[in-house]
PDB file of C-alpha atoms in Angstrom:
ATOM      1  CA  MET A   1       0.000   0.000   0.000  1.00 59.00           C
ATOM      2  CA  HIS A   2       2.003   2.955  -1.279  1.00 88.00           C
ATOM      3  CA  GLU A   3      -0.740   5.305  -0.062  1.00 94.00           C
ATOM      4  CA  LEU A   4       0.716   5.046   3.453  1.00 94.00           C
ATOM      5  CA  SER A   5       4.114   6.297   2.254  1.00 95.00           C
ATOM      6  CA  ILE A   6       2.359   9.124   0.385  1.00 96.00           C
ATOM      7  CA  ALA A   7       0.454   9.962   3.576  1.00 97.00           C
ATOM      8  CA  HIS A   8       3.703  10.024   5.583  1.00 97.00           C
ATOM      9  CA  SER A   9       5.273  12.379   3.039  1.00 96.00           C
ATOM     10  CA  LEU A  10       2.184  14.581   3.068  1.00 97.00           C
ATOM     11  CA  VAL A  11       2.231  14.801   6.870  1.00 97.00           C
ATOM     12  CA  GLU A  12       5.956  15.547   6.846  1.00 97.00           C
ATOM     13  CA  ILE A  13       5.543  18.408   4.352  1.00 96.00           C
ATOM     14  CA  ALA A  14       2.511  19.806   6.197  1.00 96.00           C
ATOM     15  CA  GLU A  15       4.306  19.543   9.565  1.00 96.00           C
ATOM     16  CA  GLU A  16       7.260  21.492   8.182  1.00 95.00           C
ATOM     17  CA  ALA A  17       4.989  24.204   6.721  1.00 95.00           C
ATOM     18  CA  ALA A  18       2.988  24.454   9.951  1.00 94.00           C
ATOM     19  CA  ALA A  19       6.149  24.716  12.056  1.00 93.00           C
ATOM     20  CA  LYS A  20       7.494  27.455   9.777  1.00 94.00           C
ATOM     21  CA  ALA A  21       4.227  29.380  10.147  1.00 92.00           C
ATOM     22  CA  GLY A  22       4.178  28.895  13.927  1.00 92.00           C
ATOM     23  CA  VAL A  23       0.947  26.886  13.795  1.00 91.00           C
ATOM     24  CA  ALA A  24       0.156  24.681  16.793  1.00 92.00           C
ATOM     25  CA  ARG A  25      -2.617  22.563  15.261  1.00 94.00           C
ATOM     26  CA  VAL A  26      -3.687  21.919  11.682  1.00 96.00           C
ATOM     27  CA  THR A  27      -7.428  21.245  11.229  1.00 96.00           C
ATOM     28  CA  VAL A  28      -7.763  20.644   7.473  1.00 97.00           C
ATOM     29  CA  VAL A  29      -5.289  19.596   4.783  1.00 97.00           C
ATOM     30  CA  HIS A  30      -6.315  20.336   1.190  1.00 98.00           C
ATOM     31  CA  LEU A  31      -4.864  17.985  -1.397  1.00 98.00           C
ATOM     32  CA  ARG A  32      -5.175  18.102  -5.199  1.00 98.00           C
ATOM     33  CA  LEU A  33      -5.100  14.548  -6.556  1.00 97.00           C
ATOM     34  CA  GLY A  34      -5.041  13.744 -10.255  1.00 96.00           C
ATOM     35  CA  VAL A  35      -7.151  10.901 -11.611  1.00 95.00           C
ATOM     36  CA  LEU A  36      -3.977   9.333 -13.065  1.00 95.00           C
ATOM     37  CA  ALA A  37      -1.945   9.639  -9.849  1.00 94.00           C
ATOM     38  CA  GLY A  38      -2.519   5.960  -9.083  1.00 93.00           C
ATOM     39  CA  VAL A  39      -3.748   6.633  -5.556  1.00 95.00           C
ATOM     40  CA  VAL A  40      -6.735   4.941  -3.926  1.00 95.00           C
ATOM     41  CA  GLN A  41      -8.462   7.748  -2.026  1.00 95.00           C
ATOM     42  CA  ASP A  42      -9.891   5.575   0.761  1.00 96.00           C
ATOM     43  CA  ALA A  43      -6.478   4.045   1.415  1.00 96.00           C
ATOM     44  CA  LEU A  44      -4.889   7.510   1.455  1.00 97.00           C
ATOM     45  CA  LEU A  45      -7.489   8.776   3.939  1.00 97.00           C
ATOM     46  CA  PHE A  46      -6.787   5.805   6.214  1.00 96.00           C
ATOM     47  CA  GLY A  47      -3.020   6.240   5.811  1.00 97.00           C
ATOM     48  CA  PHE A  48      -3.315   9.948   6.624  1.00 97.00           C
ATOM     49  CA  ASP A  49      -5.016   9.155   9.942  1.00 96.00           C
ATOM     50  CA  VAL A  50      -2.244   6.690  10.795  1.00 96.00           C
ATOM     51  CA  ALA A  51       0.607   8.965   9.672  1.00 97.00           C
ATOM     52  CA  SER A  52      -0.723  12.066  11.436  1.00 97.00           C
ATOM     53  CA  ALA A  53      -1.045  10.397  14.859  1.00 96.00           C
ATOM     54  CA  GLY A  54       1.058  12.236  17.435  1.00 96.00           C
ATOM     55  CA  THR A  55       1.670  15.260  15.193  1.00 96.00           C
ATOM     56  CA  ARG A  56       0.122  18.727  14.980  1.00 95.00           C
ATOM     57  CA  LEU A  57      -2.053  17.227  12.208  1.00 96.00           C
ATOM     58  CA  GLU A  58      -3.614  14.562  14.420  1.00 96.00           C
ATOM     59  CA  GLY A  59      -7.392  14.699  13.994  1.00 96.00           C
ATOM     60  CA  ALA A  60      -7.122  16.949  10.931  1.00 97.00           C
ATOM     61  CA  ARG A  61      -9.451  16.317   8.002  1.00 97.00           C
ATOM     62  CA  LEU A  62      -7.896  15.468   4.637  1.00 97.00           C
ATOM     63  CA  GLU A  63      -9.954  17.064   1.865  1.00 98.00           C
ATOM     64  CA  ILE A  64      -9.181  15.728  -1.597  1.00 97.00           C
ATOM     65  CA  GLU A  65      -9.950  17.663  -4.760  1.00 97.00           C
ATOM     66  CA  GLU A  66      -9.942  15.299  -7.725  1.00 96.00           C
ATOM     67  CA  VAL A  67      -8.103  16.847 -10.686  1.00 96.00           C
ATOM     68  CA  PRO A  68      -9.509  15.727 -14.054  1.00 95.00           C
ATOM     69  CA  LEU A  69      -7.462  14.439 -16.941  1.00 96.00           C
ATOM     70  CA  GLN A  70      -6.718  17.174 -19.462  1.00 97.00           C
ATOM     71  CA  VAL A  71      -4.486  16.778 -22.506  1.00 97.00           C
ATOM     72  CA  TYR A  72      -3.176  19.034 -25.237  1.00 97.00           C
ATOM     73  CA  CYS A  73      -4.482  18.292 -28.724  1.00 97.00           C
ATOM     74  CA  GLU A  74      -1.917  19.324 -31.335  1.00 96.00           C
ATOM     75  CA  THR A  75      -4.500  19.138 -34.119  1.00 96.00           C
ATOM     76  CA  CYS A  76      -7.003  21.474 -32.412  1.00 96.00           C
ATOM     77  CA  ASN A  77      -4.198  23.449 -30.696  1.00 97.00           C
ATOM     78  CA  THR A  78      -6.143  23.390 -27.424  1.00 97.00           C
ATOM     79  CA  VAL A  79      -6.387  21.735 -24.041  1.00 97.00           C
ATOM     80  CA  VAL A  80      -9.286  19.296 -23.764  1.00 96.00           C
ATOM     81  CA  ALA A  81     -10.724  17.244 -20.911  1.00 95.00           C
ATOM     82  CA  LEU A  82     -10.866  13.525 -21.584  1.00 94.00           C
ATOM     83  CA  PRO A  83     -14.026  11.804 -20.409  1.00 88.00           C
ATOM     84  CA  ASP A  84     -12.295   8.401 -20.173  1.00 88.00           C
ATOM     85  CA  VAL A  85      -8.751   7.902 -18.854  1.00 86.00           C
ATOM     86  CA  ARG A  86      -8.345   4.857 -21.120  1.00 88.00           C
ATOM     87  CA  TYR A  87      -9.025   6.733 -24.343  1.00 89.00           C
ATOM     88  CA  PHE A  88      -6.326   9.312 -25.182  1.00 93.00           C
ATOM     89  CA  ARG A  89      -8.028  10.834 -28.212  1.00 95.00           C
ATOM     90  CA  CYS A  90      -9.362  14.350 -28.581  1.00 95.00           C
ATOM     91  CA  PRO A  91     -13.131  14.313 -28.087  1.00 94.00           C
ATOM     92  CA  GLN A  92     -13.448  17.079 -30.709  1.00 93.00           C
ATOM     93  CA  CYS A  93     -11.357  15.790 -33.633  1.00 95.00           C
ATOM     94  CA  GLY A  94     -10.389  12.216 -32.664  1.00 94.00           C
ATOM     95  CA  ALA A  95      -6.622  12.836 -32.918  1.00 96.00           C
ATOM     96  CA  ALA A  96      -4.301  10.978 -30.537  1.00 95.00           C
ATOM     97  CA  CYS A  97      -3.171  13.169 -27.635  1.00 94.00           C
ATOM     98  CA  ARG A  98       0.238  12.569 -26.089  1.00 92.00           C
ATOM     99  CA  ARG A  99       0.809  15.546 -23.791  1.00 96.00           C
ATOM    100  CA  ILE A 100      -0.900  15.382 -20.388  1.00 96.00           C
ATOM    101  CA  VAL A 101      -1.662  18.810 -18.936  1.00 97.00           C
ATOM    102  CA  THR A 102      -3.435  17.854 -15.694  1.00 97.00           C
ATOM    103  CA  GLY A 103      -4.401  14.641 -13.982  1.00 96.00           C
ATOM    104  CA  GLN A 104      -1.145  13.333 -12.506  1.00 96.00           C
ATOM    105  CA  GLU A 105      -0.894  15.712  -9.534  1.00 96.00           C
ATOM    106  CA  ILE A 106      -0.375  14.897  -5.903  1.00 96.00           C
ATOM    107  CA  GLU A 107      -0.226  18.422  -4.556  1.00 96.00           C
ATOM    108  CA  LEU A 108      -0.574  19.828  -1.068  1.00 96.00           C
ATOM    109  CA  ALA A 109      -2.697  22.883  -1.870  1.00 96.00           C
ATOM    110  CA  ALA A 110      -3.443  24.476   1.519  1.00 96.00           C
ATOM    111  CA  LEU A 111      -3.602  24.030   5.270  1.00 95.00           C
ATOM    112  CA  GLU A 112      -6.276  25.299   7.623  1.00 95.00           C
ATOM    113  CA  TYR A 113      -5.365  25.703  11.258  1.00 91.00           C
ATOM    114  CA  GLU A 114      -6.498  26.941  14.626  1.00 82.00           C
ATOM    115  CA  ASP A 115      -5.285  30.392  15.496  1.00 71.00           C
ATOM    116  CA  ASP A 116      -3.833  30.034  19.004  1.00 59.00           C
ATOM    117  CA  THR A 117      -2.449  33.549  19.066  1.00 50.00           C
ATOM    118  CA  PRO A 118      -3.266  35.198  22.389  1.00 47.00           C
ATOM    119  CA  GLU A 119      -5.668  38.116  22.020  1.00 46.00           C
ATOM    120  CA  ALA A 120      -4.207  41.522  22.787  1.00 41.00           C
ATOM    121  CA  THR A 121      -5.988  43.143  25.697  1.00 40.00           C
ATOM    122  CA  ALA A 122      -6.685  46.847  25.815  1.00 45.00           C
ATOM    123  CA  LEU A 123      -5.654  48.651  28.964  1.00 43.00           C
TER     124      LEU A 123
END
């Protein structure tokens, strides 16, 4: 299950970013995941819970945005979304498409966190 190693890497990157920002607890991790990334979302969600235990991400929610497959069609000179990941032909002209534009991402997009900064009191 390579999703667990991906989850560990994700937690490590998020931990580093949170530490740099002085964040005590992360509540939500936003991930962009391409349909061709080869990741099983349920396994990644489980792995994230395991990997985040004992860190400032423990109990955080992993929100996954699925990134669709888009390719560049040289014939149409445009980027097109493919409705089927097994069929790499332009839906407009039928030409074979070889250049993937989106759909392979595994990208940490954002972190949400609790603001534990003490409130300034007026005297």
